[in-house]
């Protein structure tokens, strides 16, 4: 069986990453890796579904055991991608999406050059500000912090293989599937295809 593709998927807060993933995960060839974190669960979050919520001690133990493919600190909390689970899902042929921030994403790109990296960007910072205000879940201060963070993250978007601008959800999801499909058709990803074609002459 063909192995699945490891996909790094990053987006600043307010770029519609969650809604995009909801659509993408309707395709059963895709799954998202459940990270471990030291942050407390938010209302409605379920342990083992949204994250594995663990203590800082346990997190540090896993770091020294080499249990994470990458980990990073973000807003005072640690987040890490469990190596074993990701590898098992790839072996099963699943395309595994890592929904991670940029520092961790860059670590994965260096460690796993076979990973496909995709950055989801807002059409503009002004539009992102408008969306965050409309969502109304954050105070003015937090919105401005997130805008600053988003600008820093967008500045690193050129390190990713692809940038998808999420202006209209359907188009952004289509772009995602087109990118993955085009990657599957790359000649260097299908060494067997030429032999198969010639064999049937
Ligand atoms: P939140 O606390 O809002 O769920 O996530 C904060 C940030 O951490 C988001 O940008 C999210 O993509 C990122 N994140 C979640 N899991 C991981 C992980 O395993 N590794 C890294 N590097 N970032 C993560």
Short mmCIF file of C-alpha atoms and ligand atoms in Angstrom, two decimals:
data_model
loop_
_atom_site.label_atom_id
_atom_site.label_comp_id
_atom_site.label_asym_id
_atom_site.label_seq_id
_atom_site.Cartn_x
_atom_site.Cartn_y
_atom_site.Cartn_z
CA UNK A 1 0.00 0.00 0.00
CA UNK A 2 1.20 3.50 -0.76
CA UNK A 3 2.17 5.58 2.23
CA UNK A 4 0.14 8.71 2.93
CA UNK A 5 1.47 12.24 2.65
CA UNK A 6 2.53 14.33 5.61
CA UNK A 7 0.95 17.78 5.25
CA UNK A 8 1.98 20.81 7.29
CA UNK A 9 -0.97 23.21 7.46
CA UNK A 10 -0.53 26.61 9.11
CA UNK A 11 -2.68 29.70 9.29
CA UNK A 12 -2.87 32.77 11.48
CA UNK A 13 -5.86 33.02 13.81
CA UNK A 14 -9.00 34.15 11.94
CA UNK A 15 -7.99 32.72 8.53
CA UNK A 16 -10.75 30.13 8.55
CA UNK A 17 -8.40 27.17 9.10
CA UNK A 18 -10.99 25.34 11.23
CA UNK A 19 -13.77 25.60 8.64
CA UNK A 20 -11.40 24.57 5.86
CA UNK A 21 -10.32 21.50 7.84
CA UNK A 22 -13.96 20.54 8.47
CA UNK A 23 -14.47 20.37 4.70
CA UNK A 24 -11.16 18.61 4.00
CA UNK A 25 -11.76 15.92 6.64
CA UNK A 26 -14.96 14.84 4.87
CA UNK A 27 -12.54 13.03 2.54
CA UNK A 28 -11.65 9.83 4.37
CA UNK A 29 -8.10 9.75 2.98
CA UNK A 30 -7.27 12.72 5.21
CA UNK A 31 -6.91 12.90 8.96
CA UNK A 32 -5.52 15.43 11.38
CA UNK A 33 -2.90 14.61 13.99
CA UNK A 34 -3.99 15.21 17.60
CA UNK A 35 -1.25 17.21 19.33
CA UNK A 36 -0.25 17.18 22.97
CA UNK A 37 -0.43 20.48 24.84
CA UNK A 38 0.14 21.89 28.29
CA UNK A 39 -2.64 24.47 27.87
CA UNK A 40 -5.92 23.94 29.73
CA UNK A 41 -8.91 22.68 27.75
CA UNK A 42 -11.34 25.37 26.55
CA UNK A 43 -15.04 24.84 27.09
CA UNK A 44 -16.25 22.02 24.86
CA UNK A 45 -12.78 20.64 24.11
CA UNK A 46 -12.37 16.91 24.64
CA UNK A 47 -9.18 15.18 25.76
CA UNK A 48 -7.87 12.90 23.02
CA UNK A 49 -10.05 14.61 20.37
CA UNK A 50 -8.96 18.25 20.24
CA UNK A 51 -5.67 17.69 22.05
CA UNK A 52 -4.02 15.34 24.49
CA UNK A 53 -4.00 17.66 27.51
CA UNK A 54 -0.96 16.83 29.62
CA UNK A 55 1.12 18.42 32.39
CA UNK A 56 4.37 20.30 31.72
CA UNK A 57 6.30 17.50 33.51
CA UNK A 58 4.79 14.84 31.28
CA UNK A 59 5.43 16.98 28.21
CA UNK A 60 9.09 17.44 29.14
CA UNK A 61 9.44 13.70 29.77
CA UNK A 62 8.10 13.01 26.27
CA UNK A 63 10.51 15.54 24.80
CA UNK A 64 13.47 13.76 26.41
CA UNK A 65 12.12 10.37 25.26
CA UNK A 66 12.11 11.71 21.68
CA UNK A 67 8.34 11.24 21.41
CA UNK A 68 7.64 14.39 19.40
CA UNK A 69 8.21 14.99 15.71
CA UNK A 70 8.38 18.69 16.67
CA UNK A 71 7.26 20.88 19.51
CA UNK A 72 7.05 24.61 20.14
CA UNK A 73 6.06 27.11 22.79
CA UNK A 74 3.17 29.38 21.79
CA UNK A 75 1.69 32.06 24.07
CA UNK A 76 3.23 30.41 27.15
CA UNK A 77 2.04 26.86 26.41
CA UNK A 78 3.83 23.90 24.88
CA UNK A 79 2.43 22.07 21.85
CA UNK A 80 3.88 18.92 20.28
CA UNK A 81 3.18 16.50 17.44
CA UNK A 82 3.27 12.85 18.56
CA UNK A 83 5.74 11.00 16.33
CA UNK A 84 4.40 7.45 16.75
CA UNK A 85 0.76 8.25 15.95
CA UNK A 86 1.70 10.26 12.86
CA UNK A 87 3.96 7.52 11.49
CA UNK A 88 1.30 4.87 12.09
CA UNK A 89 -1.34 6.85 10.20
CA UNK A 90 1.06 7.48 7.29
CA UNK A 91 1.83 3.75 7.14
CA UNK A 92 -1.91 3.07 6.85
CA UNK A 93 -1.97 5.26 3.73
CA UNK A 94 -3.68 8.25 5.34
CA UNK A 95 -2.70 11.81 4.41
CA UNK A 96 -1.88 13.26 7.81
CA UNK A 97 -2.44 16.97 8.38
CA UNK A 98 -0.40 18.74 11.05
CA UNK A 99 -2.27 21.87 12.10
CA UNK A 100 0.68 23.69 13.64
CA UNK A 101 2.15 27.17 14.00
CA UNK A 102 5.12 28.39 11.98
CA UNK A 103 8.06 27.58 14.30
CA UNK A 104 6.98 23.94 14.51
CA UNK A 105 6.18 23.90 10.79
CA UNK A 106 9.71 24.97 9.89
CA UNK A 107 11.12 22.23 12.15
CA UNK A 108 9.01 19.61 10.32
CA UNK A 109 10.11 20.95 6.90
CA UNK A 110 13.76 20.54 7.94
CA UNK A 111 13.29 17.11 9.50
CA UNK A 112 10.95 15.65 6.88
CA UNK A 113 11.76 17.14 3.47
CA UNK A 114 9.05 14.88 1.99
CA UNK A 115 6.36 16.85 3.88
CA UNK A 116 4.05 19.06 1.83
CA UNK A 117 3.69 22.47 3.46
CA UNK A 118 0.73 24.78 2.91
CA UNK A 119 0.18 28.22 4.39
CA UNK A 120 -3.36 29.62 4.58
CA UNK A 121 -3.33 33.41 4.34
CA UNK A 122 -6.01 36.05 4.75
CA UNK A 123 -6.70 38.24 1.68
CA UNK A 124 -5.21 41.15 3.66
CA UNK A 125 -4.44 42.12 7.24
CA UNK A 126 -7.30 44.65 7.05
CA UNK A 127 -9.72 41.83 6.15
CA UNK A 128 -8.35 39.69 8.99
CA UNK A 129 -8.98 42.55 11.43
CA UNK A 130 -12.54 42.86 10.10
CA UNK A 131 -13.17 39.12 10.53
CA UNK A 132 -11.80 39.06 14.08
CA UNK A 133 -14.03 42.01 15.03
CA UNK A 134 -17.04 40.31 13.43
CA UNK A 135 -16.34 37.07 15.33
CA UNK A 136 -16.43 39.15 18.51
CA UNK A 137 -14.87 36.48 20.73
CA UNK A 138 -11.81 38.53 21.69
CA UNK A 139 -11.21 41.89 23.34
CA UNK A 140 -9.71 44.76 21.35
CA UNK A 141 -6.27 44.15 22.94
CA UNK A 142 -6.29 40.45 22.07
CA UNK A 143 -7.39 41.26 18.50
CA UNK A 144 -4.44 43.61 18.08
CA UNK A 145 -2.06 40.97 19.54
CA UNK A 146 -3.39 38.41 17.07
CA UNK A 147 -3.04 40.87 14.19
CA UNK A 148 0.60 41.46 15.15
CA UNK A 149 1.18 37.71 15.43
CA UNK A 150 -0.55 37.15 12.07
CA UNK A 151 1.67 39.72 10.35
CA UNK A 152 4.77 37.93 11.70
CA UNK A 153 3.43 34.59 10.52
CA UNK A 154 2.51 35.87 7.02
CA UNK A 155 6.07 37.18 6.71
CA UNK A 156 7.25 33.54 6.92
CA UNK A 157 4.75 32.19 4.38
CA UNK A 158 7.39 32.08 1.63
CA UNK A 159 9.06 29.17 3.46
CA UNK A 160 6.04 26.97 2.67
CA UNK A 161 5.62 25.05 -0.60
CA UNK A 162 2.22 26.65 -1.28
CA UNK A 163 0.23 29.68 -0.14
CA UNK A 164 -3.56 29.49 -0.36
CA UNK A 165 -5.47 32.73 0.17
CA UNK A 166 -8.71 32.01 1.99
CA UNK A 167 -10.98 34.63 0.46
CA UNK A 168 -13.89 32.32 -0.35
CA UNK A 169 -14.04 29.02 1.58
CA UNK A 170 -15.04 26.78 -1.34
CA UNK A 171 -12.23 28.12 -3.54
CA UNK A 172 -9.66 27.70 -0.77
CA UNK A 173 -10.74 24.09 -0.16
CA UNK A 174 -10.61 23.39 -3.93
CA UNK A 175 -7.12 24.87 -4.04
CA UNK A 176 -6.07 22.56 -1.22
CA UNK A 177 -7.26 19.41 -3.03
CA UNK A 178 -5.70 20.59 -6.30
CA UNK A 179 -2.35 21.10 -4.62
CA UNK A 180 -2.45 17.65 -3.03
CA UNK A 181 -3.47 16.04 -6.32
CA UNK A 182 -0.76 17.81 -8.29
CA UNK A 183 1.80 16.68 -5.72
CA UNK A 184 0.63 13.06 -6.11
CA UNK A 185 1.23 13.33 -9.88
CA UNK A 186 4.80 14.62 -9.58
CA UNK A 187 7.18 12.44 -11.56
CA UNK A 188 9.57 12.04 -8.63
CA UNK A 189 6.71 10.73 -6.47
CA UNK A 190 5.79 7.93 -8.94
CA UNK A 191 8.94 6.08 -9.95
CA UNK A 192 6.88 2.95 -10.68
CA UNK A 193 4.58 4.54 -13.25
CA UNK A 194 6.95 4.52 -16.25
CA UNK A 195 7.85 0.83 -15.79
CA UNK A 196 4.14 -0.04 -15.48
CA UNK A 197 3.27 1.82 -18.70
CA UNK A 198 6.09 0.21 -20.68
CA UNK A 199 5.37 -3.28 -19.30
CA UNK A 200 1.96 -3.19 -20.98
CA UNK A 201 3.28 -2.60 -24.52
P1 LIG B 1 -4.70 26.86 20.24
O1 LIG B 1 -4.21 27.04 21.66
O2 LIG B 1 -5.45 28.07 19.76
O3 LIG B 1 -5.47 25.58 20.09
O4 LIG B 1 -3.42 26.72 19.31
C1 LIG B 1 -2.46 27.71 19.29
C2 LIG B 1 -1.50 27.46 18.13
O5 LIG B 1 -0.75 26.26 18.35
C3 LIG B 1 -2.20 27.30 16.77
O6 LIG B 1 -1.50 28.10 15.81
C4 LIG B 1 -2.03 25.83 16.46
O7 LIG B 1 -1.96 25.59 15.06
C5 LIG B 1 -0.70 25.54 17.13
N1 LIG B 1 -0.48 24.12 17.43
C6 LIG B 1 -1.39 23.19 17.76
N2 LIG B 1 -0.79 21.99 17.94
C7 LIG B 1 0.53 22.17 17.67
C8 LIG B 1 1.68 21.29 17.67
O8 LIG B 1 1.61 20.10 17.91
N3 LIG B 1 2.87 21.87 17.37
C9 LIG B 1 3.00 23.20 17.08
N4 LIG B 1 4.22 23.64 16.78
N5 LIG B 1 1.95 24.04 17.06
C10 LIG B 1 0.74 23.54 17.36
#
